[in-house]
Amino acid sequence: MLRMETLGQRIRGFRLKKGLTQIELARGFITPSMVSQIESDRARPSYKVLVEIASRLDVSLEQLMNGVNFDLEYTSKYKLAIGMVRAKEFGAAIPLLEGLLEAATPKVSKENLLMELARCQLELGNVEEAESKLNQVMDTDQGTTLLPLVLLYLGKVAQVKSEIPIALFHTKRALNEVQKAQAIEADLHVKILMQLALLLEKVGKAAEAAKYYEQALKLDHCSSEERAKTYLRLAEVYDRQKKYEQAEEYATKAAILLGEQSNQKMRQDLQHRSIMLRRGSGDWKESVQSLLSIAEKYEQNADSVVAGKMYADIAQICRENKAFDEALSYAEKARMSLLDTDPVMGKVHRVLADVFFHKHDDLKGQKHLDNAIKIYEQQGMTAELEEVMLASCRLLNNKGDFQEAYRKLEHYHQHLIQELGQRGIVL
């Protein structure tokens, strides 16, 4: 029977394949002697050292560790596995965690290992495997302290599977359990509230979603980045409810935090969303200039798709303010940057429809409305589909084409029933 390769042997093999000496591999972060000890399995590298070695050998951490025989103490192996999970190296952590689970020792509870495995599988999109591990935890008598987290993850699994009512059931139970606990873990509490709010948004309960977003903010357990994101989620929820004063308030709060973001792409994304939410409260031309500035930065970074989405929003602002020539110009710029099937093209066609109706070219206007409907149907964008479908039906009704207006409404009704059914909602 062939023996499994040790970690040291694996590192040595990759080093030789790359044509590096021990001195070259070690340069600048550890000694050549340490490399020698690691390769001969006389020294145990830390997680940080392993990451650097993998980087210098041009292999992933998972490639470096998959199928390796770890001759480590149980506790050391557990610490290494947890380090990988915290660093989001989920694929590399799974074999270590599975090995620990098979070894079965009282040093680390089986339930904790199952939870870490479930998280890894969930993050990698392996929902069936994640659900299996979570159900194993639920089946044990010792799992009560982990129950809120198990239910949170089960809610996430159901969400990924588009089983929204089940996701809501598990997440609401998670909230009940965490509120019953004597010592409430604030971080977990916030995650549950945020997941519940997002799910409620998906089923159209915007007012209830807003309540949970606000509760999460009151716990004050978020980074500036997460807080800015939550402010924007709230602004978008209130915007959909046509509560524009609250929408502007939270969009402004998000904007204040934007200067604290160190990630430029994140900052630009949040600025973009904030501008769109506040576009009705000031000079619309200033909003256009701000978005143009962001679009130019994306174009400089060769990110034409995101720039195209900016131009689509600029076109929308121009249309809302009756600047139809400018709306046409920016809509065409967006079309040049986006694929025909991109969800944002629905907005572009919606703008173009209004432009051509304004120019009394009803044939082109209706064609663009139909294109918008097709995209919104394909992308499952129910709220946008309703708005554009009703606009189309009103136009047909005004022209006296009642039969076609009725046909479109009937088609929309059937599509809505099918869409809700796919989300696990039966009317």
mmCIF file of C-alpha atoms in Angstrom, residues 127-279:
data_model
loop_
_atom_site.group_PDB
_atom_site.id
_atom_site.type_symbol
_atom_site.label_atom_id
_atom_site.label_comp_id
_atom_site.label_asym_id
_atom_site.label_seq_id
_atom_site.Cartn_x
_atom_site.Cartn_y
_atom_site.Cartn_z
ATOM 1 C CA VAL A 127 -25.561 23.258 -0.319
ATOM 2 C CA GLU A 128 -26.498 19.570 -0.082
ATOM 3 C CA GLU A 129 -23.270 18.717 1.776
ATOM 4 C CA ALA A 130 -23.710 21.752 4.035
ATOM 5 C CA GLU A 131 -27.302 20.795 4.823
ATOM 6 C CA SER A 132 -26.249 17.234 5.670
ATOM 7 C CA LYS A 133 -23.669 18.464 8.204
ATOM 8 C CA LEU A 134 -26.145 20.919 9.747
ATOM 9 C CA ASN A 135 -28.774 18.212 10.148
ATOM 10 C CA GLN A 136 -26.198 16.052 11.942
ATOM 11 C CA VAL A 137 -25.665 18.873 14.449
ATOM 12 C CA MET A 138 -29.431 19.280 14.864
ATOM 13 C CA ASP A 139 -29.745 15.550 15.592
ATOM 14 C CA THR A 140 -27.366 15.690 18.577
ATOM 15 C CA ASP A 141 -28.475 16.543 22.112
ATOM 16 C CA GLN A 142 -25.314 18.601 22.633
ATOM 17 C CA GLY A 143 -26.152 21.031 19.803
ATOM 18 C CA THR A 144 -28.354 23.431 21.782
ATOM 19 C CA THR A 145 -25.736 26.192 22.215
ATOM 20 C CA LEU A 146 -25.050 26.080 18.483
ATOM 21 C CA LEU A 147 -28.742 26.105 17.572
ATOM 22 C CA PRO A 148 -29.018 29.795 16.514
ATOM 23 C CA LEU A 149 -26.010 29.422 14.193
ATOM 24 C CA VAL A 150 -27.285 26.096 12.803
ATOM 25 C CA LEU A 151 -30.659 27.685 12.040
ATOM 26 C CA LEU A 152 -28.980 30.718 10.440
ATOM 27 C CA TYR A 153 -26.997 28.418 8.121
ATOM 28 C CA LEU A 154 -30.071 26.286 7.356
ATOM 29 C CA GLY A 155 -31.843 29.498 6.391
ATOM 30 C CA LYS A 156 -28.976 30.361 4.065
ATOM 31 C CA VAL A 157 -29.081 26.867 2.526
ATOM 32 C CA ALA A 158 -32.812 27.235 1.842
ATOM 33 C CA GLN A 159 -32.233 30.699 0.372
ATOM 34 C CA VAL A 160 -29.621 29.350 -2.063
ATOM 35 C CA LYS A 161 -32.100 26.613 -3.036
ATOM 36 C CA SER A 162 -34.753 29.345 -3.629
ATOM 37 C CA GLU A 163 -36.922 27.870 -0.865
ATOM 38 C CA ILE A 164 -37.736 31.291 0.579
ATOM 39 C CA PRO A 165 -40.572 30.301 2.988
ATOM 40 C CA ILE A 166 -38.308 27.624 4.526
ATOM 41 C CA ALA A 167 -35.441 30.139 4.697
ATOM 42 C CA LEU A 168 -37.702 32.569 6.557
ATOM 43 C CA PHE A 169 -38.861 29.841 8.941
ATOM 44 C CA HIS A 170 -35.310 28.846 9.923
ATOM 45 C CA THR A 171 -34.063 32.445 10.177
ATOM 46 C CA LYS A 172 -36.991 33.546 12.365
ATOM 47 C CA ARG A 173 -36.333 30.548 14.625
ATOM 48 C CA ALA A 174 -32.665 31.567 14.780
ATOM 49 C CA LEU A 175 -33.707 35.052 15.913
ATOM 50 C CA ASN A 176 -35.999 33.610 18.597
ATOM 51 C CA GLU A 177 -33.223 31.339 19.879
ATOM 52 C CA VAL A 178 -30.569 34.059 20.001
ATOM 53 C CA GLN A 179 -32.956 36.378 21.865
ATOM 54 C CA LYS A 180 -33.636 33.647 24.449
ATOM 55 C CA ALA A 181 -29.926 33.178 25.165
ATOM 56 C CA GLN A 182 -28.621 34.642 28.429
ATOM 57 C CA ALA A 183 -25.493 36.016 26.776
ATOM 58 C CA ILE A 184 -26.379 37.245 23.285
ATOM 59 C CA GLU A 185 -23.507 37.178 20.798
ATOM 60 C CA ALA A 186 -23.847 40.541 19.041
ATOM 61 C CA ASP A 187 -22.101 39.488 15.829
ATOM 62 C CA LEU A 188 -24.402 36.476 15.365
ATOM 63 C CA HIS A 189 -27.442 38.589 16.277
ATOM 64 C CA VAL A 190 -26.570 41.102 13.535
ATOM 65 C CA LYS A 191 -26.058 38.355 10.926
ATOM 66 C CA ILE A 192 -29.474 36.869 11.723
ATOM 67 C CA LEU A 193 -31.212 40.266 11.540
ATOM 68 C CA MET A 194 -29.532 41.077 8.220
ATOM 69 C CA GLN A 195 -30.428 37.711 6.689
ATOM 70 C CA LEU A 196 -34.030 38.037 7.871
ATOM 71 C CA ALA A 197 -34.317 41.557 6.429
ATOM 72 C CA LEU A 198 -32.931 40.426 3.073
ATOM 73 C CA LEU A 199 -35.376 37.499 2.903
ATOM 74 C CA LEU A 200 -38.302 39.763 3.758
ATOM 75 C CA GLU A 201 -37.243 42.056 0.923
ATOM 76 C CA LYS A 202 -37.371 39.089 -1.447
ATOM 77 C CA VAL A 203 -41.012 38.393 -0.576
ATOM 78 C CA GLY A 204 -41.989 42.059 -0.890
ATOM 79 C CA LYS A 205 -42.307 42.869 2.829
ATOM 80 C CA ALA A 206 -40.286 46.068 2.628
ATOM 81 C CA ALA A 207 -41.638 47.694 5.804
ATOM 82 C CA GLU A 208 -40.834 44.628 7.900
ATOM 83 C CA ALA A 209 -37.393 44.353 6.283
ATOM 84 C CA ALA A 210 -36.659 47.979 7.204
ATOM 85 C CA LYS A 211 -37.486 47.229 10.850
ATOM 86 C CA TYR A 212 -34.852 44.475 11.029
ATOM 87 C CA TYR A 213 -32.205 46.504 9.175
ATOM 88 C CA GLU A 214 -32.698 49.279 11.743
ATOM 89 C CA GLN A 215 -32.431 46.794 14.621
ATOM 90 C CA ALA A 216 -29.123 45.549 13.185
ATOM 91 C CA LEU A 217 -27.796 49.111 13.029
ATOM 92 C CA LYS A 218 -28.805 49.793 16.643
ATOM 93 C CA LEU A 219 -26.611 46.914 17.818
ATOM 94 C CA ASP A 220 -23.654 48.982 16.517
ATOM 95 C CA HIS A 221 -21.573 45.884 15.766
ATOM 96 C CA CYS A 222 -20.594 46.608 12.151
ATOM 97 C CA SER A 223 -17.510 47.947 10.436
ATOM 98 C CA SER A 224 -17.863 51.300 8.668
ATOM 99 C CA GLU A 225 -18.083 49.439 5.367
ATOM 100 C CA GLU A 226 -20.872 47.128 6.553
ATOM 101 C CA ARG A 227 -22.683 50.047 8.166
ATOM 102 C CA ALA A 228 -22.589 52.027 4.909
ATOM 103 C CA LYS A 229 -23.944 48.997 3.031
ATOM 104 C CA THR A 230 -26.788 48.625 5.536
ATOM 105 C CA TYR A 231 -27.656 52.328 5.288
ATOM 106 C CA LEU A 232 -27.927 51.890 1.529
ATOM 107 C CA ARG A 233 -30.070 48.761 1.879
ATOM 108 C CA LEU A 234 -32.421 50.780 4.101
ATOM 109 C CA ALA A 235 -32.411 53.670 1.652
ATOM 110 C CA GLU A 236 -33.348 51.306 -1.183
ATOM 111 C CA VAL A 237 -36.120 49.706 0.896
ATOM 112 C CA TYR A 238 -37.623 53.108 1.745
ATOM 113 C CA ASP A 239 -37.219 54.251 -1.868
ATOM 114 C CA ARG A 240 -39.314 51.280 -3.046
ATOM 115 C CA GLN A 241 -41.982 52.236 -0.481
ATOM 116 C CA LYS A 242 -41.913 55.795 -1.900
ATOM 117 C CA LYS A 243 -40.798 57.091 1.505
ATOM 118 C CA TYR A 244 -38.327 59.449 -0.089
ATOM 119 C CA GLU A 245 -37.479 61.469 3.028
ATOM 120 C CA GLN A 246 -36.265 58.350 4.894
ATOM 121 C CA ALA A 247 -34.531 57.093 1.736
ATOM 122 C CA GLU A 248 -32.590 60.337 1.427
ATOM 123 C CA GLU A 249 -31.723 60.313 5.148
ATOM 124 C CA TYR A 250 -30.102 56.875 4.988
ATOM 125 C CA ALA A 251 -28.463 57.512 1.621
ATOM 126 C CA THR A 252 -26.886 60.639 3.132
ATOM 127 C CA LYS A 253 -25.640 58.655 6.144
ATOM 128 C CA ALA A 254 -24.073 56.149 3.761
ATOM 129 C CA ALA A 255 -22.434 58.965 1.812
ATOM 130 C CA ILE A 256 -20.865 60.364 5.009
ATOM 131 C CA LEU A 257 -19.223 57.004 5.697
ATOM 132 C CA LEU A 258 -17.909 56.617 2.153
ATOM 133 C CA GLY A 259 -14.783 58.628 2.853
ATOM 134 C CA GLU A 260 -13.734 56.013 5.395
ATOM 135 C CA GLN A 261 -13.673 53.207 2.812
ATOM 136 C CA SER A 262 -10.148 52.127 1.894
ATOM 137 C CA ASN A 263 -11.306 49.936 -1.000
ATOM 138 C CA GLN A 264 -11.662 52.232 -4.012
ATOM 139 C CA LYS A 265 -13.980 49.919 -5.967
ATOM 140 C CA MET A 266 -16.240 49.527 -2.932
ATOM 141 C CA ARG A 267 -16.233 53.291 -2.393
ATOM 142 C CA GLN A 268 -17.186 53.963 -6.009
ATOM 143 C CA ASP A 269 -19.974 51.367 -5.890
ATOM 144 C CA LEU A 270 -21.439 52.870 -2.717
ATOM 145 C CA GLN A 271 -21.127 56.400 -4.131
ATOM 146 C CA HIS A 272 -22.960 55.290 -7.265
ATOM 147 C CA ARG A 273 -25.853 53.783 -5.308
ATOM 148 C CA SER A 274 -26.008 56.796 -2.981
ATOM 149 C CA ILE A 275 -26.191 59.236 -5.910
ATOM 150 C CA MET A 276 -29.052 57.279 -7.491
ATOM 151 C CA LEU A 277 -31.016 57.262 -4.242
ATOM 152 C CA ARG A 278 -30.552 61.006 -3.672
ATOM 153 C CA ARG A 279 -30.944 62.102 -7.292
#
